[in-house]
Coordinates of C-alpha atoms in Angstrom, one line a residue:
X1 CA 2.8 -43.1 -55.8
X2 CA 6.3 -44.1 -54.2
X3 CA 7.9 -40.8 -55.4
X4 CA 5.0 -38.7 -54.4
X5 CA 5.0 -40.3 -50.6
X6 CA 8.4 -39.8 -50.5
X7 CA 8.2 -36.0 -51.1
X8 CA 4.9 -35.8 -48.9
X9 CA 7.2 -37.4 -45.9
X10 CA 9.7 -34.6 -46.3
X11 CA 7.1 -32.1 -44.9
X12 CA 6.9 -33.8 -41.5
X13 CA 10.0 -32.5 -39.9
X14 CA 7.7 -29.9 -38.2
X15 CA 5.4 -32.4 -36.6
X16 CA 8.5 -34.4 -35.3
X17 CA 9.7 -31.0 -33.9
X18 CA 6.4 -30.3 -32.2
X19 CA 6.3 -33.9 -30.8
X20 CA 9.5 -33.3 -29.0
X21 CA 8.3 -30.3 -27.6
X22 CA 5.5 -29.4 -25.2
X23 CA 2.8 -30.3 -24.6
X24 CA 3.8 -33.8 -25.2
X25 CA 7.5 -33.4 -24.9
X26 CA 8.8 -36.6 -26.2
X27 CA 12.3 -35.4 -26.3
X28 CA 14.1 -38.5 -28.2
X29 CA 12.1 -37.2 -31.3
X30 CA 14.5 -34.2 -31.2
X31 CA 17.3 -36.9 -32.3
X32 CA 15.5 -37.6 -35.8
X33 CA 13.3 -34.3 -36.2
X34 CA 15.0 -32.6 -39.0
X35 CA 16.1 -35.6 -41.1
X36 CA 13.7 -35.4 -43.5
X37 CA 14.6 -31.7 -44.0
X38 CA 18.1 -32.8 -44.7
X39 CA 16.5 -34.9 -47.5
X40 CA 15.9 -31.5 -49.2
X41 CA 19.6 -30.3 -48.5
X42 CA 21.1 -33.3 -50.1
X43 CA 18.6 -33.8 -53.0
X44 CA 20.3 -34.0 -56.1
X45 CA 16.7 -32.9 -57.7
X46 CA 16.2 -29.2 -57.9
X47 CA 13.9 -27.7 -55.2
X48 CA 11.2 -25.4 -56.7
X49 CA 9.8 -22.6 -55.2
X50 CA 6.6 -24.8 -54.8
X51 CA 8.6 -27.0 -52.7
X52 CA 9.6 -24.2 -50.5
X53 CA 6.1 -22.9 -50.2
X54 CA 4.9 -26.1 -49.2
X55 CA 7.6 -26.4 -46.6
X56 CA 6.9 -23.0 -45.3
X57 CA 3.1 -24.0 -44.8
X58 CA 4.1 -27.0 -42.9
X59 CA 6.4 -24.9 -40.9
X60 CA 3.6 -22.6 -40.3
X61 CA 1.3 -24.9 -39.0
X62 CA 4.1 -26.0 -36.4
X63 CA 4.4 -22.4 -35.0
X64 CA 0.3 -22.1 -35.0
X65 CA 0.3 -25.4 -32.8
X66 CA 3.4 -24.1 -30.8
X67 CA 2.1 -20.9 -30.1
X68 CA -1.7 -21.3 -30.1
X69 CA -1.9 -19.8 -26.5
X70 CA -1.1 -16.6 -27.9
X71 CA -4.7 -16.2 -29.0
X72 CA -6.3 -16.3 -25.5
X73 CA -4.9 -12.9 -24.8
X74 CA -7.2 -10.8 -27.1
X75 CA -9.2 -11.2 -30.1
X76 CA -7.0 -9.2 -32.1
X77 CA -4.1 -11.9 -31.3
X78 CA -5.3 -14.1 -33.7
X79 CA -3.9 -11.9 -36.5
X80 CA -0.9 -11.4 -34.5
X81 CA -0.7 -15.1 -33.9
X82 CA -0.8 -16.1 -37.5
X83 CA 1.5 -13.3 -38.5
X84 CA 3.8 -14.4 -36.1
X85 CA 3.9 -17.9 -37.0
X86 CA 4.2 -17.2 -40.6
X87 CA 7.2 -15.1 -40.0
X88 CA 8.8 -17.7 -37.7
X89 CA 8.4 -20.3 -40.3
X90 CA 10.6 -18.5 -42.7
X91 CA 13.3 -19.5 -40.5
X92 CA 13.0 -23.1 -41.2
X93 CA 12.8 -22.2 -44.9
X94 CA 16.0 -20.7 -44.5
X95 CA 17.7 -23.3 -42.8
X96 CA 17.0 -25.7 -45.8
X97 CA 18.0 -23.0 -48.4
X98 CA 21.3 -21.9 -46.6
X99 CA 22.2 -25.7 -45.8
X100 CA 21.5 -26.8 -49.6
X101 CA 23.5 -24.0 -51.0
X102 CA 26.2 -24.6 -48.8
X103 CA 26.3 -28.2 -49.7
X104 CA 26.0 -27.4 -53.5
X105 CA 29.2 -25.3 -52.9
X106 CA 31.2 -28.4 -51.8
X107 CA 30.5 -28.3 -47.8
X108 CA 30.0 -31.4 -46.0
X109 CA 26.4 -31.7 -44.8
X110 CA 27.9 -32.7 -41.4
X111 CA 29.4 -29.1 -41.2
X112 CA 26.6 -27.4 -43.4
X113 CA 23.8 -28.6 -41.2
X114 CA 24.9 -27.6 -37.7
X115 CA 26.2 -24.3 -39.1
X116 CA 23.0 -23.3 -40.9
X117 CA 21.0 -24.5 -38.0
X118 CA 22.6 -22.3 -35.4
X119 CA 22.8 -19.5 -37.8
X120 CA 19.0 -19.4 -38.2
X121 CA 18.3 -19.7 -34.5
X122 CA 20.8 -16.8 -33.9
X123 CA 19.3 -14.4 -36.5
X124 CA 15.8 -15.5 -35.1
X125 CA 17.1 -14.5 -31.4
X126 CA 17.9 -11.0 -32.7
X127 CA 15.6 -9.8 -35.4
X128 CA 12.5 -7.7 -34.7
X129 CA 13.2 -8.0 -30.9
X130 CA 13.8 -11.5 -31.0
X131 CA 12.1 -14.8 -29.5
X132 CA 13.9 -17.8 -27.9
X133 CA 11.0 -20.1 -27.5
X134 CA 11.2 -23.5 -28.8
X135 CA 14.6 -23.5 -29.8
X136 CA 15.9 -27.0 -30.7
X137 CA 17.8 -27.2 -27.5
X138 CA 14.9 -26.6 -25.4
X139 CA 13.7 -30.1 -26.1
X140 CA 16.4 -31.4 -23.7
X141 CA 15.1 -29.4 -21.0
X142 CA 14.3 -32.3 -19.1
X143 CA 17.5 -34.3 -19.7
X144 CA 20.1 -32.7 -17.3
X145 CA 23.4 -33.9 -18.6
X146 CA 22.3 -32.8 -22.1
X147 CA 21.7 -29.0 -21.0
X148 CA 25.0 -28.5 -18.8
X149 CA 27.0 -27.2 -22.2
X150 CA 24.6 -24.0 -22.0
X151 CA 26.9 -22.4 -19.8
X152 CA 29.3 -22.7 -22.7
X153 CA 27.4 -21.9 -25.7
X154 CA 23.9 -21.3 -24.5
X155 CA 21.0 -23.1 -26.0
X156 CA 22.7 -22.9 -29.2
X157 CA 25.5 -25.5 -28.5
X158 CA 22.7 -28.1 -27.5
X159 CA 20.9 -27.6 -30.7
X160 CA 24.1 -28.0 -32.8
X161 CA 24.9 -31.1 -31.1
X162 CA 21.5 -32.6 -31.9
X163 CA 21.7 -31.5 -35.4
X164 CA 24.9 -33.4 -35.7
X165 CA 23.3 -36.5 -34.3
X166 CA 20.5 -35.9 -37.0
X167 CA 23.1 -35.6 -39.6
X168 CA 24.8 -39.0 -38.5
X169 CA 21.6 -41.0 -38.3
X170 CA 20.5 -39.8 -41.7
X171 CA 23.8 -40.4 -43.4
X172 CA 23.9 -44.1 -41.9
X173 CA 20.4 -44.3 -43.1
X174 CA 21.7 -43.0 -46.9
X175 CA 24.5 -45.5 -46.5
X176 CA 22.1 -48.4 -45.8
X177 CA 20.2 -47.4 -48.7
X178 CA 23.3 -47.2 -50.9
X179 CA 23.1 -43.3 -51.5
X180 CA 25.9 -42.1 -49.4
X181 CA 29.7 -43.1 -49.3
X182 CA 31.1 -44.8 -46.1
X183 CA 33.6 -42.1 -45.5
X184 CA 31.0 -39.2 -45.0
X185 CA 28.8 -41.5 -42.8
X186 CA 31.9 -42.6 -40.6
X187 CA 33.0 -39.2 -40.5
X188 CA 29.6 -37.8 -39.2
X189 CA 29.0 -40.7 -36.9
X190 CA 32.5 -40.2 -35.3
X191 CA 31.7 -36.4 -35.0
X192 CA 28.3 -36.8 -33.6
X193 CA 29.5 -39.5 -31.1
X194 CA 32.2 -37.5 -29.8
X195 CA 30.1 -34.4 -29.4
X196 CA 27.5 -36.6 -27.8
X197 CA 29.8 -38.3 -25.3
X198 CA 32.0 -35.0 -24.5
X199 CA 28.2 -33.4 -23.9
X200 CA 27.2 -36.1 -21.5
X201 CA 30.6 -36.4 -19.6
X202 CA 30.5 -32.7 -19.0
X203 CA 26.8 -32.6 -18.0
X204 CA 27.7 -35.5 -15.4
X205 CA 30.6 -33.4 -14.3
X206 CA 28.7 -30.1 -13.8
X207 CA 25.5 -31.8 -12.1
X208 CA 27.6 -33.5 -9.7
X209 CA 29.5 -30.2 -8.4
X210 CA 28.3 -29.2 -4.9
X211 CA 26.7 -25.6 -4.7
X212 CA 26.9 -23.2 -1.7
X213 CA 25.0 -22.3 1.2
X214 CA 21.2 -21.3 1.3
X215 CA 19.9 -17.9 0.1
X216 CA 17.0 -16.2 1.3
X217 CA 13.7 -17.9 1.6
X218 CA 11.0 -16.6 -0.9
X219 CA 7.3 -17.1 -1.0
X220 CA 6.3 -17.1 -4.9
X221 CA 2.8 -16.0 -5.2
X222 CA 0.3 -17.6 -7.7
X223 CA -3.1 -17.0 -8.6
X224 CA -5.6 -17.6 -11.1
X225 CA -6.7 -14.2 -12.0
X226 CA -8.4 -13.4 -15.1
X227 CA -6.8 -10.5 -16.8
X228 CA -7.7 -8.1 -19.5
X229 CA -6.3 -5.3 -21.6
X230 CA -8.6 -2.8 -19.8
X231 CA -9.6 -3.5 -16.4
X232 CA -11.4 -1.2 -14.1
X233 CA -10.2 0.5 -10.8
X234 CA -12.3 -1.9 -8.9
X235 CA -11.1 -4.9 -10.6
X236 CA -7.5 -3.8 -10.4
X237 CA -8.2 -3.3 -6.4
X238 CA -9.7 -6.7 -6.3
X239 CA -6.7 -8.3 -7.5
X240 CA -4.3 -6.6 -5.2
X241 CA -6.4 -7.8 -2.2
X242 CA -6.8 -11.2 -3.3
X243 CA -3.0 -11.3 -3.5
X244 CA -2.2 -9.3 -0.1
X245 CA -4.6 -11.9 1.6
X246 CA -2.8 -14.8 -0.3
X247 CA 0.5 -13.4 1.0
X248 CA -0.5 -12.9 4.7
X249 CA -1.8 -16.6 4.7
X250 CA 1.1 -18.1 3.0
X251 CA 3.5 -16.6 5.4
X252 CA 1.4 -17.4 8.4
X253 CA 1.0 -21.1 7.5
X254 CA 4.6 -22.0 6.5
X255 CA 7.0 -23.5 9.3
X256 CA 10.1 -21.4 7.4
X257 CA 10.7 -17.8 8.1
X258 CA 10.2 -15.8 4.8
X259 CA 12.4 -13.3 3.8
X260 CA 11.0 -12.3 0.7
X261 CA 7.5 -12.3 -0.8
X262 CA 7.5 -12.0 -4.8
X263 CA 4.1 -10.7 -6.4
X264 CA 3.9 -11.6 -10.0
X265 CA 4.2 -8.8 -12.6
X266 CA 1.7 -5.8 -12.6
X267 CA -0.1 -7.7 -9.4
X268 CA 0.7 -5.2 -6.9
X269 CA -0.1 -2.3 -8.5
X270 CA -3.9 -2.3 -7.6
X271 CA -4.4 0.9 -9.8
X272 CA -1.9 2.6 -7.8
X273 CA 1.8 2.4 -9.5
X274 CA 4.6 3.7 -7.8
X275 CA 5.6 7.3 -8.8
X276 CA 8.7 9.3 -9.2
X277 CA 9.9 12.8 -10.0
X278 CA 13.1 13.6 -11.8
X279 CA 15.0 17.0 -11.3
X280 CA 13.9 17.8 -15.0
X281 CA 10.2 17.6 -14.0
X282 CA 7.9 19.2 -16.7
X283 CA 4.3 19.1 -15.2
X284 CA 1.8 17.5 -17.4
X285 CA -0.4 20.1 -18.8
X286 CA -3.7 18.1 -17.8
X287 CA -2.5 18.2 -14.1
X288 CA -3.2 22.1 -14.2
X289 CA -1.0 22.8 -10.9
X290 CA 2.4 24.3 -10.2
X291 CA 5.7 22.2 -9.9
X292 CA 5.5 22.6 -6.3
X293 CA 2.0 21.5 -5.9
X294 CA 2.7 18.5 -8.3
X295 CA 5.6 17.5 -6.4
X296 CA 3.5 17.4 -3.2
X297 CA 0.8 15.5 -5.1
X298 CA 3.4 12.9 -6.1
X299 CA 4.9 12.9 -2.5
X300 CA 1.4 12.3 -1.1
X301 CA 1.0 9.1 -3.5
X302 CA 4.3 7.5 -2.5
X303 CA 3.0 7.8 1.3
X304 CA -0.2 6.2 0.4
X305 CA 1.9 3.5 -1.6
X306 CA 4.3 2.8 1.1
X307 CA 1.4 2.9 3.8
X308 CA -0.4 0.2 2.0
X309 CA 2.8 -2.0 1.6
X310 CA 3.6 -1.3 5.4
X311 CA 0.1 -2.6 6.2
X312 CA 0.6 -5.7 4.4
X313 CA 3.8 -6.3 6.4
X314 CA 2.4 -5.4 9.9
X315 CA -0.5 -7.9 9.2
X316 CA 2.1 -10.4 8.4
X317 CA 4.0 -9.6 11.5
X318 CA 0.9 -10.1 13.6
X319 CA 0.5 -13.6 12.2
X320 CA 4.1 -14.4 12.7
X321 CA 5.3 -13.2 16.2
X322 CA 8.8 -13.2 16.5
X323 CA 9.8 -12.9 13.0
X324 CA 10.9 -10.0 11.1
X325 CA 8.4 -8.7 8.5
X326 CA 9.2 -9.9 4.7
X327 CA 10.6 -7.7 2.1
X328 CA 8.5 -7.4 -0.9
X329 CA 9.4 -7.8 -4.6
X330 CA 6.6 -6.9 -6.3
X331 CA 5.3 -6.6 -10.0
X332 CA 3.9 -3.2 -10.3
X333 CA 3.4 -0.4 -12.5
X334 CA 5.6 2.8 -12.5
X335 CA 5.2 6.2 -13.8
X336 CA 8.2 8.6 -13.9
X337 CA 7.6 12.3 -14.2
X338 CA 10.5 14.3 -16.3
X339 CA 10.6 16.2 -19.3
X340 CA 8.3 13.8 -20.7
X341 CA 5.9 11.3 -18.4
X342 CA 7.3 8.0 -18.8
X343 CA 5.3 4.7 -17.7
X344 CA 7.1 1.1 -17.1
X345 CA 6.3 -2.3 -16.2
X346 CA 8.5 -2.6 -13.4
X347 CA 9.5 -4.6 -10.2
X348 CA 9.4 -2.7 -6.9
X349 CA 11.6 -3.6 -3.9
X350 CA 9.9 -2.7 -0.7
X351 CA 12.1 -2.8 2.5
X352 CA 10.9 -4.4 5.9
X353 CA 9.8 -0.9 6.8
X354 CA 7.4 -0.4 4.0
X355 CA 9.5 2.1 2.2
X356 CA 10.4 1.5 -1.5
X357 CA 14.2 1.1 -1.9
X358 CA 14.6 0.5 -5.6
X359 CA 12.7 -0.2 -8.7
X360 CA 13.5 -1.9 -12.1
X361 CA 11.9 -1.1 -15.3
X362 CA 11.5 -3.7 -18.0
X363 CA 13.9 -3.2 -20.7
X364 CA 12.9 -5.6 -23.5
X365 CA 9.2 -5.0 -24.4
X366 CA 6.9 -6.9 -26.5
X367 CA 6.6 -5.5 -29.9
X368 CA 3.2 -4.1 -30.7
X369 CA 1.8 -5.3 -27.2
X370 CA 3.8 -3.0 -25.0
X371 CA 5.2 -0.6 -27.6
X372 CA 5.2 0.7 -31.2
X373 CA 8.4 1.8 -32.7
X374 CA 6.8 4.7 -34.3
X375 CA 5.9 6.3 -30.7
X376 CA 9.8 7.1 -30.6
X377 CA 9.7 9.0 -33.9
X378 CA 6.5 10.8 -33.4
X379 CA 6.3 12.1 -29.8
X380 CA 3.0 14.0 -30.4
X381 CA 1.4 10.4 -30.4
X382 CA 2.5 9.4 -27.1
X383 CA -0.7 10.7 -25.5
X384 CA -2.9 9.0 -28.0
X385 CA -1.4 5.4 -28.4
X386 CA -1.1 3.1 -24.9
X387 CA 2.7 2.1 -24.7
X388 CA 5.3 1.6 -22.3
X389 CA 8.7 2.7 -21.9
X390 CA 12.0 0.8 -21.6
X391 CA 13.9 0.8 -18.3
X392 CA 17.3 2.0 -17.9
X393 CA 19.1 -1.5 -17.8
X394 CA 20.0 -4.4 -15.7
X395 CA 20.0 -4.0 -11.8
X396 CA 20.9 -5.5 -8.8
X397 CA 18.8 -5.4 -5.5
X398 CA 20.2 -6.2 -2.1
X399 CA 17.1 -7.8 -0.4
X400 CA 17.5 -9.6 2.8
X401 CA 21.3 -10.3 2.5
X402 CA 20.7 -11.8 -1.1
X403 CA 21.5 -10.3 -4.2
X404 CA 18.9 -10.5 -6.9
X405 CA 18.4 -9.5 -10.7
X406 CA 14.8 -8.9 -11.3
X407 CA 13.4 -9.9 -14.6
X408 CA 10.0 -9.5 -16.1
X409 CA 8.0 -11.7 -18.4
X410 CA 9.5 -11.9 -22.0
X411 CA 12.8 -10.9 -20.8
X412 CA 13.4 -14.5 -19.9
X413 CA 11.9 -16.0 -22.9
X414 CA 14.4 -13.9 -24.9
X415 CA 17.7 -15.8 -23.8
X416 CA 20.1 -13.1 -24.7
X417 CA 18.2 -10.5 -22.5
X418 CA 18.9 -12.0 -19.1
X419 CA 22.5 -13.3 -20.3
X420 CA 23.3 -9.7 -21.2
X421 CA 22.1 -8.1 -18.1
X422 CA 23.9 -10.8 -16.0
X423 CA 27.3 -10.0 -17.9
X424 CA 26.4 -6.3 -17.5
X425 CA 26.2 -6.8 -13.6
X426 CA 29.2 -9.0 -13.5
X427 CA 31.2 -6.3 -15.2
X428 CA 30.0 -3.8 -12.9
X429 CA 31.1 -5.7 -10.1
X430 CA 27.3 -6.5 -9.1
X431 CA 26.9 -10.1 -9.6
X432 CA 23.5 -11.3 -8.2
X433 CA 23.0 -14.4 -6.4
X434 CA 19.8 -15.2 -8.0
X435 CA 17.3 -14.2 -10.8
X436 CA 13.8 -13.2 -9.6
X437 CA 11.5 -13.2 -12.9
X438 CA 7.9 -12.0 -12.4
X439 CA 5.4 -12.6 -15.1
X440 CA 1.7 -12.8 -15.9
X441 CA 0.9 -15.8 -17.9
X442 CA -2.5 -15.4 -17.4
X443 CA -3.0 -14.1 -20.8
X444 CA -2.2 -17.6 -22.2
X445 CA -4.9 -19.6 -20.5
X446 CA -3.4 -23.2 -19.7
X447 CA -1.6 -23.6 -23.0
X448 CA 1.7 -24.9 -23.8
X449 CA 3.0 -21.3 -24.0
X450 CA 3.4 -21.6 -20.4
X451 CA 5.6 -24.6 -20.5
X452 CA 7.9 -22.9 -23.3
X453 CA 8.3 -20.0 -21.1
X454 CA 9.3 -22.1 -18.4
X455 CA 11.9 -24.1 -20.3
X456 CA 13.4 -20.9 -21.5
X457 CA 13.7 -19.9 -17.8
X458 CA 15.7 -23.5 -17.2
X459 CA 18.2 -22.9 -19.8
X460 CA 18.8 -19.5 -18.7
X461 CA 19.5 -20.7 -15.3
X462 CA 22.3 -22.9 -16.6
X463 CA 23.7 -20.5 -19.3
X464 CA 24.4 -18.1 -16.4
X465 CA 24.9 -20.5 -13.5
X466 CA 22.6 -18.7 -11.6
X467 CA 19.2 -20.4 -9.9
X468 CA 15.9 -18.6 -11.1
X469 CA 12.8 -18.3 -9.1
X470 CA 9.7 -17.2 -11.0
X471 CA 6.1 -16.0 -9.6
X472 CA 3.3 -15.6 -12.1
X473 CA -0.2 -15.0 -12.3
X474 CA -1.6 -18.6 -13.6
X475 CA 1.8 -20.0 -13.9
X476 CA 4.6 -21.3 -14.2
X477 CA 5.5 -20.5 -10.6
X478 CA 8.6 -22.4 -10.1
X479 CA 12.2 -22.8 -8.5
X480 CA 14.8 -23.8 -10.7
X481 CA 18.5 -24.6 -9.6
X482 CA 21.7 -23.4 -11.5
X483 CA 21.9 -26.6 -13.1
X484 CA 18.3 -26.0 -14.8
X485 CA 16.6 -28.4 -12.9
X486 CA 13.0 -27.6 -11.6
X487 CA 13.2 -28.3 -7.9
X488 CA 9.6 -27.1 -7.0
X489 CA 6.7 -26.0 -9.0
X490 CA 3.0 -25.1 -8.8
X491 CA 0.2 -26.4 -10.9
X492 CA -0.8 -24.0 -13.5
X493 CA -4.1 -22.3 -12.7
X494 CA -3.9 -23.0 -9.1
X495 CA -3.9 -20.5 -6.1
X496 CA -1.1 -21.5 -4.0
X497 CA 2.2 -20.0 -2.8
X498 CA 5.7 -21.6 -3.5
X499 CA 7.9 -21.3 -0.4
X500 CA 11.6 -22.1 -1.7
X501 CA 15.1 -21.4 -0.7
X502 CA 17.6 -21.6 -3.8
X503 CA 21.3 -22.2 -3.0
X504 CA 24.3 -20.0 -4.0
X505 CA 26.2 -20.9 -6.9
X506 CA 29.4 -19.0 -7.5
X507 CA 30.4 -21.2 -10.6
X508 CA 31.6 -19.2 -13.7
X509 CA 29.8 -19.4 -17.1
X510 CA 32.0 -18.9 -20.0
X511 CA 28.5 -18.1 -22.3
X512 CA 27.9 -15.1 -19.9
X513 CA 31.3 -13.9 -20.8
X514 CA 31.3 -14.4 -24.4
X515 CA 27.8 -14.6 -25.2
X516 CA 26.4 -15.5 -28.6
X517 CA 29.8 -14.9 -30.5
X518 CA 30.0 -18.4 -31.5
X519 CA 26.5 -18.3 -32.9
X520 CA 27.3 -15.2 -34.8
X521 CA 30.4 -16.8 -36.3
X522 CA 27.9 -19.3 -37.3
X523 CA 25.8 -16.9 -39.2
X524 CA 29.2 -15.3 -40.6
X525 CA 30.3 -18.8 -41.9
X526 CA 27.1 -19.5 -43.5
X527 CA 27.1 -16.1 -45.4
X528 CA 30.7 -17.1 -46.6
X529 CA 29.9 -20.5 -47.6
X530 CA 26.7 -19.6 -49.0
X531 CA 28.1 -16.9 -51.5
X532 CA 31.3 -18.9 -52.2
X533 CA 31.4 -20.1 -55.8
X534 CA 30.0 -23.3 -56.7
X535 CA 32.6 -26.4 -56.6
X536 CA 32.8 -27.6 -60.1
X537 CA 33.7 -31.0 -59.1
X538 CA 31.4 -32.1 -56.2

């Protein structure tokens, strides 16, 4: 019976991980969350396929609980939710498998566990478009001194420190039980203590550094508008009108001069996306008109779009005499006509005169939800299967004297996307002052998926040392400083506007320069140490 209980306990690490993350977010559990998985890694008893199956099932349950908000988006998402959870559970099993093989080949657990953990998180962030939500490092989002090393190693670095602490506690426990040698435990404790102290000292130093002058003042709109995959023209127009009314009232009622109003993802479209025409235009067959007539039609559409935006700005100006009308950063659909029509989830920059200055197309699309890879291989399917196209890449928009880099929805939830875009802009000498992300988390009801998304944004802010402001339908609408602290946020599901003025930060980020190279080195090291010959004298 005692052995049976001991074996059962090895399956509860996913429960400890869940407790450390939202919705409960009891972060101290992160320091012991994977200890029971370490038992599997060092166990002298062979681990059977049945053991790994049970471990995978336990991890699948963790992901089902963590991502349960996905099911609210659409009935079909129940299947996708289950499939995604089962897929992500493989990485936890991989951690145990790789860690165990490394230990069997003579690698110290003190080295094997952090390397194996970072390796599986790194692969998860890239394979099949990647996902960063619920990384181990995200458990520390509310502990400022612990997350500052993200500007050195990203969220991976925080996870590595936490795994080292787990190993030290585990080996100390093993030593107390007489199942570990004092040298291994002492070494592990020394390494973990050094890493923790260095992390805290660095965090104390970084959070104490002053930031620069205030940037533009943003009005971040949030409403609890119900959304569906297929919405009528009338419903889309109703959503637009509701947001327009709130924008006017919010700017009118604040004592601050608002420079920029930010509309969440797709909320500005109102069944009227922005349209552009490329020089290589091929008129769609269904249009049944000449190229000149089609161009004239698009021009008329653009005039209507601009007049609608200008009308909102005029009403705002009338309510705030003596102030300049704010510029708009609007989540909006964009259709580009070229040799093949292309549709984008986009951010449109509307200048103070109502004219569209620039737009950014989402570069990282949701697999299946926004695109299906086969569409690119069989162009004839494009007209039958709804999909979106990828944007051209990172963009800096100069808005009200502030350089902003727009970001849409999942792009913040996949850390490498925003970090790589920032690095690209830095390389082009177009370094932004602030990341403006627009999202529509109304799909996920009031679930913890919203909090996971927000934590991803917090770590992105630290990783690139730039403030992040987020406007979301339903939430999370928040202002995050360049140290990852949430300086202000709105309650999920509320119809409110957040007025915020982030501060400039010109600090450099090592992670933005070198990216995930250290994490990929862990992948390479794990592969090398896993395949090396077994030590005949362990």
